[in-house]
mmCIF file of C-alpha atoms in Angstrom:
data_model
loop_
_atom_site.group_PDB
_atom_site.id
_atom_site.type_symbol
_atom_site.label_atom_id
_atom_site.label_comp_id
_atom_site.label_asym_id
_atom_site.label_seq_id
_atom_site.Cartn_x
_atom_site.Cartn_y
_atom_site.Cartn_z
ATOM 1 C CA MET V 107 -13.575 -14.674 -15.859
ATOM 2 C CA ASN V 108 -17.008 -15.710 -15.263
ATOM 3 C CA PRO V 109 -18.657 -12.804 -13.739
ATOM 4 C CA TYR V 110 -20.745 -15.325 -10.893
ATOM 5 C CA VAL V 111 -17.348 -16.599 -9.774
ATOM 6 C CA LEU V 112 -15.938 -13.099 -9.825
ATOM 7 C CA PHE V 113 -18.534 -11.827 -7.076
ATOM 8 C CA PHE V 114 -17.843 -14.783 -5.445
ATOM 9 C CA LEU V 115 -14.404 -13.764 -5.195
ATOM 10 C CA LEU V 116 -15.191 -10.179 -4.548
ATOM 11 C CA PHE V 117 -17.667 -11.221 -2.026
ATOM 12 C CA GLY V 118 -15.238 -13.180 -0.446
ATOM 13 C CA LEU V 119 -12.519 -10.528 -0.411
ATOM 14 C CA GLY V 120 -15.135 -8.052 1.323
ATOM 15 C CA LEU V 121 -16.142 -10.477 4.117
ATOM 16 C CA GLY V 122 -12.827 -11.531 5.194
ATOM 17 C CA THR V 123 -12.347 -8.142 5.531
ATOM 18 C CA THR V 124 -15.387 -7.135 7.032
ATOM 19 C CA THR V 125 -14.783 -10.080 10.043
ATOM 20 C CA THR V 126 -11.632 -8.359 10.847
ATOM 21 C CA PHE V 127 -12.585 -5.082 11.527
ATOM 22 C CA ALA V 128 -15.701 -6.240 13.429
ATOM 23 C CA SER V 129 -13.938 -8.941 15.756
ATOM 24 C CA SER V 130 -12.267 -8.472 18.998
ATOM 25 C CA HIS V 131 -11.118 -12.258 19.041
ATOM 26 C CA TRP V 132 -7.847 -13.009 17.752
ATOM 27 C CA LEU V 133 -9.471 -16.009 16.450
ATOM 28 C CA LEU V 134 -12.191 -14.577 14.547
ATOM 29 C CA ALA V 135 -9.441 -11.535 12.990
ATOM 30 C CA TRP V 136 -7.180 -14.497 11.963
ATOM 31 C CA MET V 137 -10.341 -16.093 10.050
ATOM 32 C CA GLY V 138 -10.851 -13.333 8.546
ATOM 33 C CA LEU V 139 -7.179 -12.658 7.400
ATOM 34 C CA GLU V 140 -7.417 -16.211 5.705
ATOM 35 C CA ILE V 141 -10.518 -15.748 4.102
ATOM 36 C CA ASN V 142 -8.976 -12.549 2.637
ATOM 37 C CA THR V 143 -5.781 -14.573 1.364
ATOM 38 C CA LEU V 144 -7.590 -17.721 -0.119
ATOM 39 C CA ALA V 145 -10.108 -15.147 -1.955
ATOM 40 C CA ILE V 146 -7.605 -13.117 -4.224
ATOM 41 C CA LEU V 147 -5.590 -16.325 -5.233
ATOM 42 C CA PRO V 148 -7.685 -16.916 -7.672
ATOM 43 C CA LEU V 149 -8.136 -13.342 -8.651
ATOM 44 C CA MET V 150 -3.889 -13.291 -9.287
ATOM 45 C CA THR V 151 -4.050 -16.145 -11.321
ATOM 46 C CA GLN V 152 -7.032 -15.661 -13.837
ATOM 47 C CA ASP V 153 -4.203 -14.769 -16.343
ATOM 48 C CA HIS V 154 -2.702 -18.457 -16.417
ATOM 49 C CA HIS V 155 0.446 -16.612 -16.665
ATOM 50 C CA PRO V 156 3.582 -18.678 -15.289
ATOM 51 C CA ARG V 157 3.991 -15.382 -13.669
ATOM 52 C CA ALA V 158 0.912 -14.995 -12.540
ATOM 53 C CA VAL V 159 1.453 -18.854 -10.840
ATOM 54 C CA GLU V 160 4.862 -18.163 -9.352
ATOM 55 C CA ALA V 161 3.533 -14.871 -7.981
ATOM 56 C CA ALA V 162 0.329 -16.372 -6.506
ATOM 57 C CA THR V 163 2.501 -18.913 -4.945
ATOM 58 C CA LYS V 164 4.883 -16.577 -3.296
ATOM 59 C CA TYR V 165 1.985 -14.674 -1.568
ATOM 60 C CA PHE V 166 -0.150 -18.042 -0.723
ATOM 61 C CA LEU V 167 3.457 -19.035 1.194
ATOM 62 C CA THR V 168 4.233 -15.567 2.983
ATOM 63 C CA GLN V 169 0.703 -15.457 3.911
ATOM 64 C CA ALA V 170 0.396 -18.751 4.855
ATOM 65 C CA THR V 171 3.637 -17.658 7.077
ATOM 66 C CA ALA V 172 2.320 -14.648 8.483
ATOM 67 C CA ALA V 173 -0.721 -16.149 9.082
ATOM 68 C CA ALA V 174 0.493 -18.938 10.976
ATOM 69 C CA MET V 175 3.029 -16.521 13.245
ATOM 70 C CA ILE V 176 -0.220 -14.131 13.833
ATOM 71 C CA LEU V 177 -1.975 -17.794 15.050
ATOM 72 C CA PHE V 178 0.669 -19.165 17.075
ATOM 73 C CA GLY V 179 1.725 -15.676 19.036
ATOM 74 C CA SER V 180 -2.296 -14.518 19.941
ATOM 75 C CA THR V 181 -2.671 -18.616 21.164
ATOM 76 C CA THR V 182 0.568 -18.034 23.165
ATOM 77 C CA ASN V 183 -0.988 -14.656 24.798
ATOM 78 C CA ALA V 184 -4.101 -16.971 25.647
ATOM 79 C CA TRP V 185 -2.220 -19.375 27.355
ATOM 80 C CA LEU V 186 -0.257 -16.810 29.267
ATOM 81 C CA THR V 187 -2.994 -14.145 30.080
ATOM 82 C CA GLY V 188 -5.945 -16.216 29.813
ATOM 83 C CA GLN V 189 -7.909 -14.266 27.538
ATOM 84 C CA TRP V 190 -8.368 -13.984 23.943
ATOM 85 C CA ASP V 191 -9.510 -10.050 23.428
ATOM 86 C CA ILE V 192 -7.713 -8.098 20.810
ATOM 87 C CA GLN V 193 -8.091 -5.295 23.020
ATOM 88 C CA GLN V 194 -6.794 -6.222 26.607
ATOM 89 C CA ALA V 195 -3.243 -5.771 27.315
ATOM 90 C CA ILE V 196 -0.996 -8.408 25.408
ATOM 91 C CA HIS V 197 2.272 -10.295 27.187
ATOM 92 C CA PRO V 198 5.631 -8.802 25.773
ATOM 93 C CA LEU V 199 6.660 -12.213 23.964
ATOM 94 C CA PRO V 200 2.964 -13.070 21.738
ATOM 95 C CA ALA V 201 3.087 -8.835 21.046
ATOM 96 C CA THR V 202 6.070 -9.332 19.501
ATOM 97 C CA MET V 203 5.383 -12.006 17.351
ATOM 98 C CA VAL V 204 2.205 -11.276 16.600
ATOM 99 C CA MET V 205 3.283 -7.925 15.129
ATOM 100 C CA LEU V 206 6.099 -9.087 13.225
ATOM 101 C CA GLY V 207 3.496 -11.518 11.556
ATOM 102 C CA LEU V 208 1.310 -8.954 10.455
ATOM 103 C CA ALA V 209 4.665 -6.332 9.644
ATOM 104 C CA LEU V 210 5.310 -9.956 6.975
ATOM 105 C CA LYS V 211 1.268 -9.291 6.186
ATOM 106 C CA ILE V 212 1.506 -6.332 4.489
ATOM 107 C CA GLY V 213 5.097 -6.361 3.713
ATOM 108 C CA LEU V 214 7.124 -3.884 6.028
ATOM 109 C CA ALA V 215 11.126 -4.112 5.788
ATOM 110 C CA PRO V 216 12.781 -6.351 6.404
ATOM 111 C CA MET V 217 9.964 -9.036 5.550
ATOM 112 C CA HIS V 218 9.234 -7.186 2.648
ATOM 113 C CA SER V 219 10.976 -8.831 -0.526
ATOM 114 C CA TRP V 220 7.974 -11.094 -1.814
ATOM 115 C CA LEU V 221 5.644 -7.764 -2.328
ATOM 116 C CA PRO V 222 8.481 -5.978 -5.642
ATOM 117 C CA GLU V 223 8.293 -9.502 -6.822
ATOM 118 C CA VAL V 224 4.247 -10.496 -6.368
ATOM 119 C CA LEU V 225 2.869 -7.400 -7.753
ATOM 120 C CA GLN V 226 5.327 -7.631 -10.631
ATOM 121 C CA GLY V 227 3.385 -10.990 -11.625
ATOM 122 C CA LEU V 228 0.133 -9.612 -11.250
ATOM 123 C CA ASN V 229 -1.874 -7.086 -13.518
ATOM 124 C CA LEU V 230 -2.863 -3.464 -13.117
ATOM 125 C CA THR V 231 -6.183 -4.506 -11.280
ATOM 126 C CA THR V 232 -5.340 -7.308 -9.502
ATOM 127 C CA GLY V 233 -2.200 -5.233 -8.089
ATOM 128 C CA LEU V 234 -3.949 -2.213 -7.300
ATOM 129 C CA ILE V 235 -6.288 -4.416 -4.569
ATOM 130 C CA LEU V 236 -2.969 -6.158 -3.362
ATOM 131 C CA SER V 237 -1.709 -2.826 -3.088
ATOM 132 C CA THR V 238 -5.267 -0.878 -1.213
ATOM 133 C CA TRP V 239 -7.968 -3.672 -0.152
ATOM 134 C CA GLN V 240 -5.273 -6.513 0.993
ATOM 135 C CA LYS V 241 -3.945 -3.937 4.292
ATOM 136 C CA LEU V 242 -6.989 -2.758 5.312
ATOM 137 C CA ALA V 243 -7.299 -5.591 7.840
ATOM 138 C CA PRO V 244 -4.295 -5.716 8.811
ATOM 139 C CA PHE V 245 -3.770 -2.739 9.990
ATOM 140 C CA ALA V 246 -7.469 -2.670 11.718
ATOM 141 C CA LEU V 247 -5.589 -5.424 14.039
ATOM 142 C CA LEU V 248 -2.493 -3.146 14.533
ATOM 143 C CA LEU V 249 -4.189 -0.440 15.327
ATOM 144 C CA GLN V 250 -6.257 -2.003 17.866
ATOM 145 C CA PHE V 251 -4.218 -4.193 19.322
ATOM 146 C CA GLN V 252 -1.996 -2.322 22.485
ATOM 147 C CA THR V 253 1.800 -3.198 21.761
ATOM 148 C CA THR V 254 4.594 -1.954 24.039
ATOM 149 C CA SER V 255 7.465 -2.624 21.193
ATOM 150 C CA THR V 256 7.924 1.149 20.232
ATOM 151 C CA SER V 257 11.619 0.320 19.485
ATOM 152 C CA LEU V 258 10.788 -2.604 17.129
ATOM 153 C CA LEU V 259 7.923 -0.245 15.636
ATOM 154 C CA ILE V 260 10.219 2.295 15.042
ATOM 155 C CA ALA V 261 13.229 0.198 13.778
ATOM 156 C CA LEU V 262 10.629 -1.756 10.897
ATOM 157 C CA GLY V 263 9.115 1.665 9.476
ATOM 158 C CA LEU V 264 12.923 3.044 9.721
ATOM 159 C CA ALA V 265 13.696 -0.321 7.666
ATOM 160 C CA SER V 266 10.895 0.088 5.047
ATOM 161 C CA THR V 267 11.659 3.752 4.600
ATOM 162 C CA LEU V 268 14.876 3.254 3.611
ATOM 163 C CA ILE V 269 14.455 0.076 1.567
ATOM 164 C CA GLY V 270 11.376 1.899 0.261
ATOM 165 C CA GLY V 271 12.581 4.347 -1.528
ATOM 166 C CA TRP V 272 16.563 2.670 -1.848
ATOM 167 C CA GLY V 273 14.739 -0.286 -4.021
ATOM 168 C CA GLY V 274 12.920 1.539 -5.969
ATOM 169 C CA LEU V 275 15.764 3.659 -7.396
ATOM 170 C CA ASN V 276 17.227 1.471 -10.087
ATOM 171 C CA GLN V 277 13.854 0.062 -11.108
ATOM 172 C CA THR V 278 11.729 0.486 -14.355
ATOM 173 C CA GLN V 279 9.092 -1.787 -14.032
ATOM 174 C CA LEU V 280 5.905 0.501 -13.019
ATOM 175 C CA ARG V 281 4.613 -2.353 -10.464
ATOM 176 C CA LYS V 282 8.000 -2.816 -8.489
ATOM 177 C CA ILE V 283 8.520 0.622 -8.343
ATOM 178 C CA LEU V 284 4.751 1.263 -7.400
ATOM 179 C CA ALA V 285 5.572 -2.185 -4.719
ATOM 180 C CA TYR V 286 8.563 -0.028 -2.865
ATOM 181 C CA SER V 287 6.346 3.078 -2.964
ATOM 182 C CA SER V 288 4.603 1.178 -1.047
ATOM 183 C CA ILE V 289 7.173 -0.185 1.197
ATOM 184 C CA ALA V 290 8.178 3.031 2.058
ATOM 185 C CA HIS V 291 5.076 4.578 2.936
ATOM 186 C CA LEU V 292 4.393 1.301 5.319
ATOM 187 C CA GLY V 293 7.411 2.260 7.034
ATOM 188 C CA TRP V 294 5.958 6.013 7.400
ATOM 189 C CA MET V 295 2.931 4.552 9.325
ATOM 190 C CA ALA V 296 4.708 2.022 10.903
ATOM 191 C CA LEU V 297 6.781 4.964 12.427
ATOM 192 C CA ILE V 298 4.263 6.550 14.034
ATOM 193 C CA LEU V 299 1.630 4.194 14.834
ATOM 194 C CA PRO V 300 3.181 3.898 18.830
ATOM 195 C CA PHE V 301 2.684 7.552 19.306
ATOM 196 C CA PHE V 302 -0.443 8.265 17.479
ATOM 197 C CA PRO V 303 -2.777 5.513 15.830
ATOM 198 C CA SER V 304 -5.188 7.439 14.275
ATOM 199 C CA LEU V 305 -2.845 9.649 12.225
ATOM 200 C CA THR V 306 -1.662 5.978 11.340
ATOM 201 C CA LEU V 307 -5.109 5.940 10.006
ATOM 202 C CA LEU V 308 -4.951 8.831 8.098
ATOM 203 C CA THR V 309 -1.598 8.765 6.360
ATOM 204 C CA LEU V 310 -2.959 5.075 5.522
ATOM 205 C CA ILE V 311 -6.361 6.559 4.017
ATOM 206 C CA MET V 312 -4.114 8.963 1.831
ATOM 207 C CA TYR V 313 -1.839 6.379 0.796
ATOM 208 C CA LEU V 314 -4.748 4.423 -0.592
ATOM 209 C CA ILE V 315 -5.989 7.419 -3.039
ATOM 210 C CA MET V 316 -2.850 8.452 -4.323
ATOM 211 C CA THR V 317 -1.944 4.783 -5.220
ATOM 212 C CA LEU V 318 -5.532 4.221 -6.586
ATOM 213 C CA SER V 319 -4.933 6.854 -9.135
ATOM 214 C CA MET V 320 -1.784 6.182 -9.880
ATOM 215 C CA PHE V 321 -2.911 2.608 -10.654
ATOM 216 C CA LEU V 322 -5.685 3.650 -12.410
ATOM 217 C CA ALA V 323 -3.400 6.392 -14.367
ATOM 218 C CA PHE V 324 -1.294 3.343 -15.800
ATOM 219 C CA LYS V 325 -3.903 0.975 -16.177
ATOM 220 C CA LEU V 326 -5.709 3.845 -18.933
ATOM 221 C CA ASN V 327 -2.302 4.513 -20.256
ATOM 222 C CA LYS V 328 -1.854 0.084 -20.535
ATOM 223 C CA SER V 329 1.672 1.144 -18.770
ATOM 224 C CA THR V 330 3.638 -1.838 -17.020
ATOM 225 C CA ASN V 331 7.514 0.158 -17.848
ATOM 226 C CA ILE V 332 8.935 3.486 -18.020
ATOM 227 C CA ASN V 333 9.414 3.332 -21.718
ATOM 228 C CA THR V 334 5.660 2.732 -22.400
ATOM 229 C CA LEU V 335 5.420 5.843 -19.874
ATOM 230 C CA ALA V 336 6.260 8.055 -22.756
ATOM 231 C CA LEU V 337 3.461 7.099 -25.027
ATOM 232 C CA SER V 338 0.992 8.716 -22.809
ATOM 233 C CA TRP V 339 0.603 11.877 -24.591
ATOM 234 C CA ALA V 340 -1.045 10.030 -27.776
ATOM 235 C CA LYS V 341 -3.986 8.563 -25.623
ATOM 236 C CA THR V 342 -4.029 11.014 -22.773
ATOM 237 C CA PRO V 343 -3.001 14.044 -23.044
ATOM 238 C CA ALA V 344 -5.136 15.786 -19.592
ATOM 239 C CA LEU V 345 -4.539 12.615 -17.571
ATOM 240 C CA THR V 346 -0.544 12.961 -18.442
ATOM 241 C CA ALA V 347 -0.309 16.785 -17.818
ATOM 242 C CA LEU V 348 -1.615 15.613 -14.259
ATOM 243 C CA ALA V 349 0.425 12.393 -13.559
ATOM 244 C CA PRO V 350 3.172 13.932 -12.634
ATOM 245 C CA LEU V 351 1.773 16.215 -9.841
ATOM 246 C CA MET V 352 -0.373 12.929 -8.746
ATOM 247 C CA LEU V 353 3.399 11.214 -8.770
ATOM 248 C CA LEU V 354 5.300 14.686 -6.823
ATOM 249 C CA SER V 355 1.628 14.013 -4.311
ATOM 250 C CA LEU V 356 3.087 10.480 -3.529
ATOM 251 C CA GLY V 357 6.192 12.228 -2.546
ATOM 252 C CA GLY V 358 5.310 14.646 0.187
ATOM 253 C CA LEU V 359 5.700 17.755 -1.986
ATOM 254 C CA PRO V 360 3.940 20.775 -0.501
ATOM 255 C CA PRO V 361 0.711 22.070 -1.858
ATOM 256 C CA LEU V 362 -0.034 18.678 -2.756
ATOM 257 C CA THR V 363 -2.185 16.181 -0.564
ATOM 258 C CA GLY V 364 0.802 13.961 -0.011
ATOM 259 C CA PHE V 365 3.100 16.372 2.135
ATOM 260 C CA MET V 366 -0.167 16.350 4.637
ATOM 261 C CA PRO V 367 0.499 12.829 6.586
ATOM 262 C CA LYS V 368 4.565 13.413 5.895
ATOM 263 C CA TRP V 369 3.911 16.681 7.946
ATOM 264 C CA LEU V 370 2.119 15.851 10.594
ATOM 265 C CA ILE V 371 4.147 12.588 11.282
ATOM 266 C CA LEU V 372 7.337 15.087 11.556
ATOM 267 C CA GLN V 373 5.956 17.270 13.530
ATOM 268 C CA GLU V 374 4.718 14.433 16.283
ATOM 269 C CA LEU V 375 8.087 12.480 15.872
ATOM 270 C CA THR V 376 9.737 16.001 16.785
ATOM 271 C CA LYS V 377 7.234 16.643 20.139
ATOM 272 C CA GLN V 378 8.150 12.828 21.068
ATOM 273 C CA GLU V 379 12.367 13.431 21.358
ATOM 274 C CA LEU V 380 12.716 11.193 18.217
ATOM 275 C CA ALA V 381 14.970 14.180 16.560
ATOM 276 C CA PRO V 382 17.049 11.930 14.691
ATOM 277 C CA ALA V 383 13.882 9.150 13.759
ATOM 278 C CA ALA V 384 12.224 11.967 12.061
ATOM 279 C CA THR V 385 15.276 13.850 10.562
ATOM 280 C CA MET V 386 16.011 10.144 9.003
ATOM 281 C CA ALA V 387 12.519 9.545 7.859
ATOM 282 C CA ALA V 388 12.757 13.079 5.935
ATOM 283 C CA LEU V 389 16.116 11.854 4.485
ATOM 284 C CA THR V 390 14.755 8.364 2.826
ATOM 285 C CA ALA V 391 11.881 10.417 1.260
ATOM 286 C CA LEU V 392 14.296 12.078 -0.793
ATOM 287 C CA LEU V 393 15.139 8.304 -2.346
ATOM 288 C CA SER V 394 11.336 7.806 -2.792
ATOM 289 C CA LEU V 395 11.022 11.627 -4.819
ATOM 290 C CA TYR V 396 14.151 10.563 -7.374
ATOM 291 C CA PHE V 397 12.436 8.091 -8.793
ATOM 292 C CA TYR V 398 8.959 9.417 -8.655
ATOM 293 C CA LEU V 399 10.448 12.178 -10.593
ATOM 294 C CA ARG V 400 12.453 9.960 -13.154
ATOM 295 C CA LEU V 401 8.401 8.682 -14.190
ATOM 296 C CA SER V 402 7.641 12.491 -14.205
ATOM 297 C CA TYR V 403 10.264 12.552 -16.406
ATOM 298 C CA ALA V 404 10.036 9.894 -18.548
ATOM 299 C CA MET V 405 5.796 10.497 -18.472
ATOM 300 C CA THR V 406 5.428 14.307 -19.379
ATOM 301 C CA LEU V 407 8.565 15.707 -20.383
ATOM 302 C CA THR V 408 10.249 13.164 -23.541
ATOM 303 C CA THR V 409 8.197 12.449 -26.619
ATOM 304 C CA SER V 410 7.122 9.527 -27.977
ATOM 305 C CA PRO V 411 8.294 9.060 -31.895
ATOM 306 C CA ASN V 412 6.186 11.140 -34.045
ATOM 307 C CA ASN V 413 4.992 8.191 -36.394
ATOM 308 C CA THR V 414 1.647 6.574 -36.939
ATOM 309 C CA ALA V 415 1.955 3.694 -34.663
ATOM 310 C CA GLY V 416 2.329 6.769 -31.907
ATOM 311 C CA ILE V 417 -0.363 9.492 -32.937
ATOM 312 C CA THR V 418 -3.106 5.883 -33.483
ATOM 313 C CA PRO V 419 -4.286 5.651 -30.261
ATOM 314 C CA TRP V 420 -5.267 9.161 -29.673
ATOM 315 C CA ARG V 421 -8.033 8.675 -32.295
ATOM 316 C CA LEU V 422 -9.482 5.153 -30.725
ATOM 317 C CA PRO V 423 -11.818 5.955 -28.182
ATOM 318 C CA SER V 424 -11.020 4.476 -24.914
ATOM 319 C CA THR V 425 -13.770 1.931 -23.467
ATOM 320 C CA GLN V 426 -13.009 2.502 -19.886
ATOM 321 C CA SER V 427 -14.606 4.204 -16.863
ATOM 322 C CA THR V 428 -12.846 7.568 -15.970
ATOM 323 C CA LEU V 429 -14.760 8.558 -13.236
ATOM 324 C CA PRO V 430 -12.840 6.822 -10.454
ATOM 325 C CA LEU V 431 -9.374 7.805 -11.592
ATOM 326 C CA ALA V 432 -10.933 11.393 -11.504
ATOM 327 C CA ILE V 433 -11.990 11.569 -8.182
ATOM 328 C CA ALA V 434 -8.906 9.845 -7.419
ATOM 329 C CA ALA V 435 -6.902 12.311 -9.095
ATOM 330 C CA THR V 436 -8.438 15.121 -7.132
ATOM 331 C CA THR V 437 -8.380 13.981 -3.960
ATOM 332 C CA SER V 438 -4.639 13.296 -4.347
ATOM 333 C CA LEU V 439 -3.780 16.842 -5.664
ATOM 334 C CA LEU V 440 -6.359 18.768 -3.658
ATOM 335 C CA LEU V 441 -7.037 17.669 0.257
ATOM 336 C CA LEU V 442 -3.800 19.900 2.087
ATOM 337 C CA PRO V 443 -6.344 22.924 2.844
ATOM 338 C CA LEU V 444 -9.000 20.511 4.864
ATOM 339 C CA THR V 445 -5.909 19.546 6.882
ATOM 340 C CA PRO V 446 -6.847 21.585 10.126
ATOM 341 C CA ALA V 447 -10.371 19.306 9.733
ATOM 342 C CA MET V 448 -8.537 15.684 9.437
ATOM 343 C CA THR V 449 -6.766 16.928 12.275
ATOM 344 C CA ALA V 450 -9.518 18.226 14.255
ATOM 345 C CA LEU V 451 -11.288 14.886 13.314
ATOM 346 C CA LEU V 452 -8.722 12.791 14.467
ATOM 347 C CA LYS V 453 -8.594 13.956 17.830
ATOM 348 C CA LEU V 454 -12.167 13.439 18.781
#
């Protein structure tokens, strides 16, 4: 892709997200979401492959539907209450409509089925943008507006953790596995959103760091399915040794970074007397953990065939920058001791 066009599109992505962040008016926030959607579509189709075009079409249709729901909900709210302000109290009917529109935009179950399909049709770099950056603007709105539908968010959250765990069990494609992992993590965020919004923000930041590290690791190894993971030893031995820990951090095992948000969320749900929801969320985390362990096994505990083709990549120096991966991998493994500092920051 032409570097000027690429710069223009990335600038559009940044502009759309920043517009949504900075807006207190529903119409301006909606415009930011639309700029975001339109800026990523050419990035999706840069490979000129039928699957990429199909993924971009599916993404455009779902995002357009979600944006229409958000616009309709906010317009209905302005008609009923006479104001467009995001942070003011919102009428329950348009609040539900906007909530479902935002849930469709980020891929919460049961509006999730577009996410694995779209992610599978993209390359790993665009998939990384879709899984991380594209979640920021909708979450900025979810964190700002006052919702009264606590039970709706809990239902969406539990459905997402369950489907995110269940859907990934039978997958062999890494991008689909990461998509179901994304759905499960979004479920945890939705679960705690009505009770402790700043904890949702912490969970989102941890999810972004861990997903960034996994996408960069797969990109460095040029792996797109489980079978190609066995070749990682020949390409990047040090990364292959760390990758299982990064995967288990995504699964939420102590003493890794991913344990922090799950621990705090379960604690807060128990304080809110929602022990059944906390128990179900903890049990669905085991489903996700199973497919992370499958990836760990395929990557680290199986060795590739000891032939010339399998050993050659080790001799070829990689041209990719490994500094972002090194920083992301370190933070996705070692942030748990900072939990008291994080919780103190959240309460400010």
